[in-house]
Tab-separated table of C-alpha atoms in Angstrom:
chain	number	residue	atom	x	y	z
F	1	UNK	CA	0.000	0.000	0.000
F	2	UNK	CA	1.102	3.498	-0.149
F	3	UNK	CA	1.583	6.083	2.606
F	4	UNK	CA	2.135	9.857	3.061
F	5	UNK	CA	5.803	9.971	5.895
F	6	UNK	CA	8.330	12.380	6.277
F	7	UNK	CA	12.108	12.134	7.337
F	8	UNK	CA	12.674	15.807	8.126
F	9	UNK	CA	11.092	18.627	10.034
F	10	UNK	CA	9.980	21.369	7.469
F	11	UNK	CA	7.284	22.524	4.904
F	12	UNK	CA	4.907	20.672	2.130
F	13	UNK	CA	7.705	19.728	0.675
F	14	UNK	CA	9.429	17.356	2.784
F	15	UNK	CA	6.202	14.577	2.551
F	16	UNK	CA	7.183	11.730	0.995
F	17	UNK	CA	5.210	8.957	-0.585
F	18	UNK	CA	6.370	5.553	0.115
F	19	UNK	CA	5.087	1.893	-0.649
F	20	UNK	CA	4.955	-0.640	2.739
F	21	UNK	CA	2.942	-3.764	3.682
F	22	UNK	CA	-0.404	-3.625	4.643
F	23	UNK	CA	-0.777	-3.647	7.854
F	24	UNK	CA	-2.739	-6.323	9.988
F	25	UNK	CA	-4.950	-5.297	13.233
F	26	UNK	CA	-4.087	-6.167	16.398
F	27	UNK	CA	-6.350	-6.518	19.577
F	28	UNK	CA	-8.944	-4.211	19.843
F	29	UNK	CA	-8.466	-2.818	16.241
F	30	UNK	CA	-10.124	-2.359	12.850
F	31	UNK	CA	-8.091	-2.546	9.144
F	32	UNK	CA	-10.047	-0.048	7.019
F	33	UNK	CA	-9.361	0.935	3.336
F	34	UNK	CA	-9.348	4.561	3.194
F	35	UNK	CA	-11.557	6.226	0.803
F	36	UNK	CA	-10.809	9.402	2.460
F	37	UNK	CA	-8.535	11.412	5.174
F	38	UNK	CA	-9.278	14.971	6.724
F	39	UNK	CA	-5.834	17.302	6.591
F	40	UNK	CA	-5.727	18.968	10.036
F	41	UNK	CA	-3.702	22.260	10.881
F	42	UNK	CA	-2.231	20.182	14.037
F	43	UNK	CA	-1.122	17.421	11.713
F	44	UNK	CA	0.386	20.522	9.641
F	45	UNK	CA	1.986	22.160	12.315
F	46	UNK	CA	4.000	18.482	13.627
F	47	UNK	CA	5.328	18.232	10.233
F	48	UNK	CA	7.347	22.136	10.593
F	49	UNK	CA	8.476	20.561	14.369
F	50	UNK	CA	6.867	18.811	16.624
F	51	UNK	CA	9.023	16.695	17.980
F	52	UNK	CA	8.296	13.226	17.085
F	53	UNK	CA	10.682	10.993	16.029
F	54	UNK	CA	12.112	10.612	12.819
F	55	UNK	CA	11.280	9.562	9.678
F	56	UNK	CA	7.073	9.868	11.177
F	57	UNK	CA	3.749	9.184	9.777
F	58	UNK	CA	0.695	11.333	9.546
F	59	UNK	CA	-2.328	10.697	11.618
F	60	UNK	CA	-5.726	11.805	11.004
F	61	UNK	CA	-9.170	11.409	11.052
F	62	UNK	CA	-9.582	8.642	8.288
F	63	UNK	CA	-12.944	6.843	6.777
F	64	UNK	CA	-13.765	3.683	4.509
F	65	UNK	CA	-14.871	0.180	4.673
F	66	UNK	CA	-13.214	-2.239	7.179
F	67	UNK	CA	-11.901	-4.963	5.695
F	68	UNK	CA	-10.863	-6.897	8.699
F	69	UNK	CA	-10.845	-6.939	12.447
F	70	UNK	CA	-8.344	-7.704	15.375
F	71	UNK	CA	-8.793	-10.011	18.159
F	72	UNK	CA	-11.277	-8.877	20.962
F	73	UNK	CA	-13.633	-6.653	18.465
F	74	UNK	CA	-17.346	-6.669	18.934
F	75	UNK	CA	-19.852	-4.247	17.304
F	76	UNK	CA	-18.015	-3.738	13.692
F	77	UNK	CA	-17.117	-6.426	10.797
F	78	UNK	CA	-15.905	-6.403	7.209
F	79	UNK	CA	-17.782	-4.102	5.000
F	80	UNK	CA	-19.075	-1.972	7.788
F	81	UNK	CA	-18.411	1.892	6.744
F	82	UNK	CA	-16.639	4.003	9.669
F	83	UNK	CA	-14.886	6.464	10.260
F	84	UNK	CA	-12.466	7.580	13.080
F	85	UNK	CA	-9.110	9.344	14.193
F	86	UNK	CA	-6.199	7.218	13.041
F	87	UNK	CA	-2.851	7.490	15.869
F	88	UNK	CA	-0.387	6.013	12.939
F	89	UNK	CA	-0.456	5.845	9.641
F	90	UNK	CA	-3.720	7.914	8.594
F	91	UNK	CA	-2.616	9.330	5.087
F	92	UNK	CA	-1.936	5.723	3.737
F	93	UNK	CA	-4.565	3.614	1.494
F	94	UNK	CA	-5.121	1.128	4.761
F	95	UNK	CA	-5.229	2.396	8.419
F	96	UNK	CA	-5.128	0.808	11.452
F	97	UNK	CA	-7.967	2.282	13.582
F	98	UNK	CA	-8.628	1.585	17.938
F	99	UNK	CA	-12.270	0.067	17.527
F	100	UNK	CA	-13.092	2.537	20.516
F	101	UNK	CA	-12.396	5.393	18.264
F	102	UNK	CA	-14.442	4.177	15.351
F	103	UNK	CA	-18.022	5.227	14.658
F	104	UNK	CA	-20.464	3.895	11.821
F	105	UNK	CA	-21.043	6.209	8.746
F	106	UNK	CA	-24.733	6.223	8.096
F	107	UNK	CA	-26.389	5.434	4.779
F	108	UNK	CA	-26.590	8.311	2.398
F	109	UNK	CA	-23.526	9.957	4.325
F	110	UNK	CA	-20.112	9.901	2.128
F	111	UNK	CA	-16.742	9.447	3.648
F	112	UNK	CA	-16.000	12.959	2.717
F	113	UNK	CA	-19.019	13.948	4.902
F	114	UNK	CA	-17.581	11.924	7.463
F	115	UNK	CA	-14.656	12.697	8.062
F	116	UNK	CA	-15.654	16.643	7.433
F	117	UNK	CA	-18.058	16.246	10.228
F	118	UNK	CA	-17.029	14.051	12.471
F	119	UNK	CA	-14.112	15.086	14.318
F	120	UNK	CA	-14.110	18.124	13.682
F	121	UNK	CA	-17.456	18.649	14.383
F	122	UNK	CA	-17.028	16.651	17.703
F	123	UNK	CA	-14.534	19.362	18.604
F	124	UNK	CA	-16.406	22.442	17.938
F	125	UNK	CA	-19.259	21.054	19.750
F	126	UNK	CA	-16.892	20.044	22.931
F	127	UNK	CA	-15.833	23.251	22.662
F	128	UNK	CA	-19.028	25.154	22.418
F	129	UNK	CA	-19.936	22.857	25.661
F	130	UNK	CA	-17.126	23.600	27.616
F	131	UNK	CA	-18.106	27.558	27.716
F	132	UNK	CA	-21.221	26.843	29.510
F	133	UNK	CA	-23.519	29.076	27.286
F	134	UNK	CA	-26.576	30.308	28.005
F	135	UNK	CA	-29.492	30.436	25.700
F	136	UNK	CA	-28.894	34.007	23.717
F	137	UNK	CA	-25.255	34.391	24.578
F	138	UNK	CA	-23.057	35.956	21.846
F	139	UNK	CA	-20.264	34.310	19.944
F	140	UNK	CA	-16.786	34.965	18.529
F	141	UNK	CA	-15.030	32.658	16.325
F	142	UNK	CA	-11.322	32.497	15.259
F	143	UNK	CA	-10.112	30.489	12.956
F	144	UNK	CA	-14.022	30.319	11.572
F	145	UNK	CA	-13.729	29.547	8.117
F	146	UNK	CA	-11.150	26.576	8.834
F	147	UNK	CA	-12.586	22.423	9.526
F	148	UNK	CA	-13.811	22.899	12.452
F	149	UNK	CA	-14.380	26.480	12.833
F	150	UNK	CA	-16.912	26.646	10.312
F	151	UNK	CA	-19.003	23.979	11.880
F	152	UNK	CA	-18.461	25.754	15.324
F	153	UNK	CA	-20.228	28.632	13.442
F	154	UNK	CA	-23.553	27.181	12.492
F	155	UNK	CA	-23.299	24.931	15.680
F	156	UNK	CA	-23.586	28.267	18.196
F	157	UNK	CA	-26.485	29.605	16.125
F	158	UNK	CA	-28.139	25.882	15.748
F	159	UNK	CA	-27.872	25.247	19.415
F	160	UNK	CA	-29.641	28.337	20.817
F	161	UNK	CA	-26.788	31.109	20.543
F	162	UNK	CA	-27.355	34.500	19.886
F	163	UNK	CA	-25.065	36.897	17.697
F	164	UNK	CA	-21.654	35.099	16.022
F	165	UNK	CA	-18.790	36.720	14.931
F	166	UNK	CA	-16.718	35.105	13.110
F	167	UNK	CA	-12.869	35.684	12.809
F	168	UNK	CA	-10.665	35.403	9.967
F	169	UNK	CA	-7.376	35.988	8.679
F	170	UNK	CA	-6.893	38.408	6.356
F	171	UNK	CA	-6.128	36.322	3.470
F	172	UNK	CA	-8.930	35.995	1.662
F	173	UNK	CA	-10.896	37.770	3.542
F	174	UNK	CA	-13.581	39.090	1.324
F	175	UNK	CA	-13.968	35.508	-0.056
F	176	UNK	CA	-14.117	33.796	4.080
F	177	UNK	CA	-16.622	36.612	4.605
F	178	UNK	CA	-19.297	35.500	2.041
F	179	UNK	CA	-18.458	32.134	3.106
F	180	UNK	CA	-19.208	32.367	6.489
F	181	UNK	CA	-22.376	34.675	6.135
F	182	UNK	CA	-23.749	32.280	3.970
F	183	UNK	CA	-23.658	29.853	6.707
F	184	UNK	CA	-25.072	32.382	9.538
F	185	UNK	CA	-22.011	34.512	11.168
F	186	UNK	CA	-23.661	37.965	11.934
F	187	UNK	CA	-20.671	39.968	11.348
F	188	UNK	CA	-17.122	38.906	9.605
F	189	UNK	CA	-14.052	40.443	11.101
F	190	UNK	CA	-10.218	40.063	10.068
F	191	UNK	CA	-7.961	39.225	12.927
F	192	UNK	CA	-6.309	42.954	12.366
F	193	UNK	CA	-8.821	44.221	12.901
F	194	UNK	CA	-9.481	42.283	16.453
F	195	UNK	CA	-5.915	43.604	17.276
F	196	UNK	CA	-5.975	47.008	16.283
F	197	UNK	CA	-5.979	49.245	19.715
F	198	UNK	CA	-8.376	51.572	17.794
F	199	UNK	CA	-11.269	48.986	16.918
F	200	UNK	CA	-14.584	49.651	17.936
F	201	UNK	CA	-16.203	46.398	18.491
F	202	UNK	CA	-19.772	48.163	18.412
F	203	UNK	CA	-19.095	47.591	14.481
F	204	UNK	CA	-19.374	43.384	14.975
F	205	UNK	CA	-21.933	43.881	17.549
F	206	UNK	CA	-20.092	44.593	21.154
F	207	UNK	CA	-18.237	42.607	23.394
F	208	UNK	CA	-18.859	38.309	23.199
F	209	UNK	CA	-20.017	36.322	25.743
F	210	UNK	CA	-17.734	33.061	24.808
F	211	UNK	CA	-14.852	33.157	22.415
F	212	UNK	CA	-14.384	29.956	20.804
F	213	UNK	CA	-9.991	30.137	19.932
F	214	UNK	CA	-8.990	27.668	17.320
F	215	UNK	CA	-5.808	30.213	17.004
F	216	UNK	CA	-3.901	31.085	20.466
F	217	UNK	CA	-0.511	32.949	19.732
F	218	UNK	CA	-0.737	36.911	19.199
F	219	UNK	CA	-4.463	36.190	19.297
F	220	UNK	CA	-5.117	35.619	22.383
F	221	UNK	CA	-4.724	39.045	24.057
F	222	UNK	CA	-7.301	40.601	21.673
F	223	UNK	CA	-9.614	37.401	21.733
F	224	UNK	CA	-9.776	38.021	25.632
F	225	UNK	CA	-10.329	41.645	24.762
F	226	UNK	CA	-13.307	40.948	22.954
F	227	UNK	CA	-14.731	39.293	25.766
F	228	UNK	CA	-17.607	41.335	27.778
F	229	UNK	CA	-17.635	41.066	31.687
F	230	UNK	CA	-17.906	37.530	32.866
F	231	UNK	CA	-17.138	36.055	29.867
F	232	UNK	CA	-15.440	32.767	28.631
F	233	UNK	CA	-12.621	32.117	26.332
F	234	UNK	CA	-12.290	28.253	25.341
F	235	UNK	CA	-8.665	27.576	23.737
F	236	UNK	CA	-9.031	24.319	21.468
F	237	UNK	CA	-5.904	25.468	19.150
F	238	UNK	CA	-2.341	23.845	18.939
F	239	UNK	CA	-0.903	27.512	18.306
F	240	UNK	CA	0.137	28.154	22.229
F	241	UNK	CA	0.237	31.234	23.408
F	242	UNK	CA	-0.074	32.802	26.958
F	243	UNK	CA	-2.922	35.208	28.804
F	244	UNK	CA	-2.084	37.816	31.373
F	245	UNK	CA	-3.942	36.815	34.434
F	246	UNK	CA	-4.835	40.657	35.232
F	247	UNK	CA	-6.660	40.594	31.722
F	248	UNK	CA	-8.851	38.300	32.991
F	249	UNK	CA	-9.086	39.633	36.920
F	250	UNK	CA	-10.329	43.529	35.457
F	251	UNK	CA	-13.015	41.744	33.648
F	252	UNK	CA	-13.866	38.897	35.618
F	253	UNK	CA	-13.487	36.437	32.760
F	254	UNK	CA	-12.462	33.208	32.390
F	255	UNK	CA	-10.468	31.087	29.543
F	256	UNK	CA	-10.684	27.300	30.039
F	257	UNK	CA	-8.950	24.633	27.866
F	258	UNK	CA	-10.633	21.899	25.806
F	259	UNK	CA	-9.228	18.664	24.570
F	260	UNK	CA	-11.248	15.841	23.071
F	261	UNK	CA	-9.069	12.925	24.139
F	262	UNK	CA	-9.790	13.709	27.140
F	263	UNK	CA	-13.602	13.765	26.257
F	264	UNK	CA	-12.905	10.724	25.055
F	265	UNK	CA	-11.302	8.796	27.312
F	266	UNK	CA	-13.054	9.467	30.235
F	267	UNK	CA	-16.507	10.521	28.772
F	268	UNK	CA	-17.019	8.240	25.992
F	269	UNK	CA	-20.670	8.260	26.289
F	270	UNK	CA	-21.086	12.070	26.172
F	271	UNK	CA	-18.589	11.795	22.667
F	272	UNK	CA	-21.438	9.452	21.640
F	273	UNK	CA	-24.167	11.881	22.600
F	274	UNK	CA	-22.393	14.525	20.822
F	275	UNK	CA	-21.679	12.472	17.406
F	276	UNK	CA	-24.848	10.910	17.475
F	277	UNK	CA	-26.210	15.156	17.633
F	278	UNK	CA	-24.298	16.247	14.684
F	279	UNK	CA	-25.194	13.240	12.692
F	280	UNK	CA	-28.939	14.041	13.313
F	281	UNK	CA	-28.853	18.288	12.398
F	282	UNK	CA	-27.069	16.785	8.779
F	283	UNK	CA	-29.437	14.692	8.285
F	284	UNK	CA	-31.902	17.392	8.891
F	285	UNK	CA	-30.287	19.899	6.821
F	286	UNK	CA	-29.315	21.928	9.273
F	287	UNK	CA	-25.131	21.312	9.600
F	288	UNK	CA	-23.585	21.605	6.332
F	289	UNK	CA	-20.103	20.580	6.513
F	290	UNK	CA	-18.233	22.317	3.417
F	291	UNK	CA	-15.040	20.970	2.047
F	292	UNK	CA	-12.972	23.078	0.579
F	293	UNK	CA	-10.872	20.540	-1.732
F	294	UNK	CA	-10.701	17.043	-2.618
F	295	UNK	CA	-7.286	15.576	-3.636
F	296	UNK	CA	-5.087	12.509	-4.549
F	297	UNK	CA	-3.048	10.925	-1.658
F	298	UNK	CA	-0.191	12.008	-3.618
F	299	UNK	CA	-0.619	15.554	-3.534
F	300	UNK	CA	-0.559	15.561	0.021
F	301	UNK	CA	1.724	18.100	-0.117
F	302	UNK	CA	-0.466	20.124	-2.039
F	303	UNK	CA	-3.010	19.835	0.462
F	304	UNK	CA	-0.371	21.134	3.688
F	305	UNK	CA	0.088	23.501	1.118
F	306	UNK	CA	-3.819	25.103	1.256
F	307	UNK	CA	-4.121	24.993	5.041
F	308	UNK	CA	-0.569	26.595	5.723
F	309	UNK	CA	-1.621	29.456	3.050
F	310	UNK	CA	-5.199	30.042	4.998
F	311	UNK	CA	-7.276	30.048	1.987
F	312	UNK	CA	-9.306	27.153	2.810
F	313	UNK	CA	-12.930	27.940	3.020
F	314	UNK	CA	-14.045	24.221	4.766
F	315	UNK	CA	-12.063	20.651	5.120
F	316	UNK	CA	-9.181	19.826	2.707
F	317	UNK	CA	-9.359	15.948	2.426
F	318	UNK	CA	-7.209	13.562	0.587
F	319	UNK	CA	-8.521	10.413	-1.320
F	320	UNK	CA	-6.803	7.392	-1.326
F	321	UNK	CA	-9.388	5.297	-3.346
């Protein structure tokens, strides 16, 4: 089979496509044949230096048809359709997947829409949860127009919030700003114009009850800035960052991290809950996960290419099959 590793820390360019075995599951674990594999800015950002050892694979969030199963698994078989977040080899024409971390794809449901929704939309929703909103309570948005921002969008108007700002770069801006209109955001601002000392935030509405920060870095200051009285910022990004703890003491606010391993490992059945939600509001209509290109496993590159140049408007996905 093929697969998508690298032997060096750097850019696009240092992914290299290989041929190896396919691999056989172990206890616990599902073989699936990849039809197709969500490109995630954290996946991105290990590839420029995170510290794994080298040559490493890509994981990802991966879906397809299993085509066998490992000692010890109950509740899936060959031919089932699933999708799931893949630890090893995820940008490969065969992944090994934990059978814990494996859901069904439902009929009419592609793997694109899978593995657009799915994770991603399991983290925006985790994240939207962990600010404890109220019914009415305003929203800001960074990273909005990326995977999971967008969804994070519609999800805070579909599950009872009020006014949502969404937060952009500024590449592309005019383009991320129909985008995201189209799918509800109230107002569209660049992240400039978040930082600039002189903005008036009665232009996108006021101060936000809940920022949801798929960003961190630089953008943290003015994302706690944007935050009225008592509010909550939730920090779901891999970007870092720090917060001065008198910026939240003068306002009484509150930032609070998110991680869905964590959700789960020691929640599973509230993950369940939640994918089990966003399945039903597509079926309905009302989540529209948007994917922003479709491409061969061997222009993976191409694909690290997209996210690192913030243009994406949606999920960048590869395609094995």
């Amino acid at each position: 089979m093929r697969r998508v590793r690298y032997h060096e820390n750097g850019g696009p360019e240092v992914l290299r496509l290989e041929e190896t075995d396919v691999p056989s599951p172990g206890p616990g674990e599902l073989l699936v044949r990849n039809e197709a594999v969500g490109v995630t800015l954290p996946v991105v950002r290990k590839v420029r230096g995170g510290g794994l050892p080298l040559p490493a694979s890509l994981g990802g969030e991966v879906a397809g048809e299993v085509v066998a199963t490992g000692p010890g698994v109950t509740g899936f078989k060959a031919g089932d359709r699933v999708t799931g977040l893949c630890f090893g080899d995820g940008y490969a024409d065969h992944s090994v997947l934990q059978a814990a971390m494996a859901s069904p794809v439902p009929e009419g449901a592609t793997a694109t829409d899978a593995v657009a929704l799915v994770r991603c939309g399991l983290v925006a929703r985790g994240a939207y949860a962990a600010a404890r909103p109220a019914p009415g309570e305003s929203v800001l948005v960074t990273g909005a127009a990326s995977g999971a921002g967008h969804l994070a969008v519609q999800l805070a108007k579909e599950l009872g919030g009020g006014r949502v700002v969404a937060a952009v770069s500024s590449t592309a801006a005019e383009a991320k700003a129909g985008f995201l209109r189209g799918l509800g955001a109230d107002h569209v601002v660049t992240y400039d114009e978040l930082a600039r000392e002189s903005a008036d935030p009665e232009r996108w509405g006021g101060q936000v009850d809940i920022v949801l920060d798929a960003v961190g870095g630089e953008l943290l200051s003015p994302a706690v800035a944007a935050l009225a009285p008592g509010g909550r910022l939730v920090a779901y990004s891999s970007g870092g960052g720090t917060i001065e703890a008198y910026d939240l003491l003068v306002g009484a606010k509150s930032a609070i991290g998110f991680q869905m391993a964590l959700i789960a490992r020691h929640q599973p059945e509230l993950m369940e809950q939640w994918r089990l939600e966003l399945w039903e509001l597509f079926a309905a209509g009302r989540l529209r996960p948007r994917v922003h290109a479709e491409l061969p496993l061997e222009d993976a590159a191409k694909a690290h290419e997209l996210i690192e140049s913030r243009v994406n408007l949606g999920k960048v996905v590869l395609r094995p099959a």
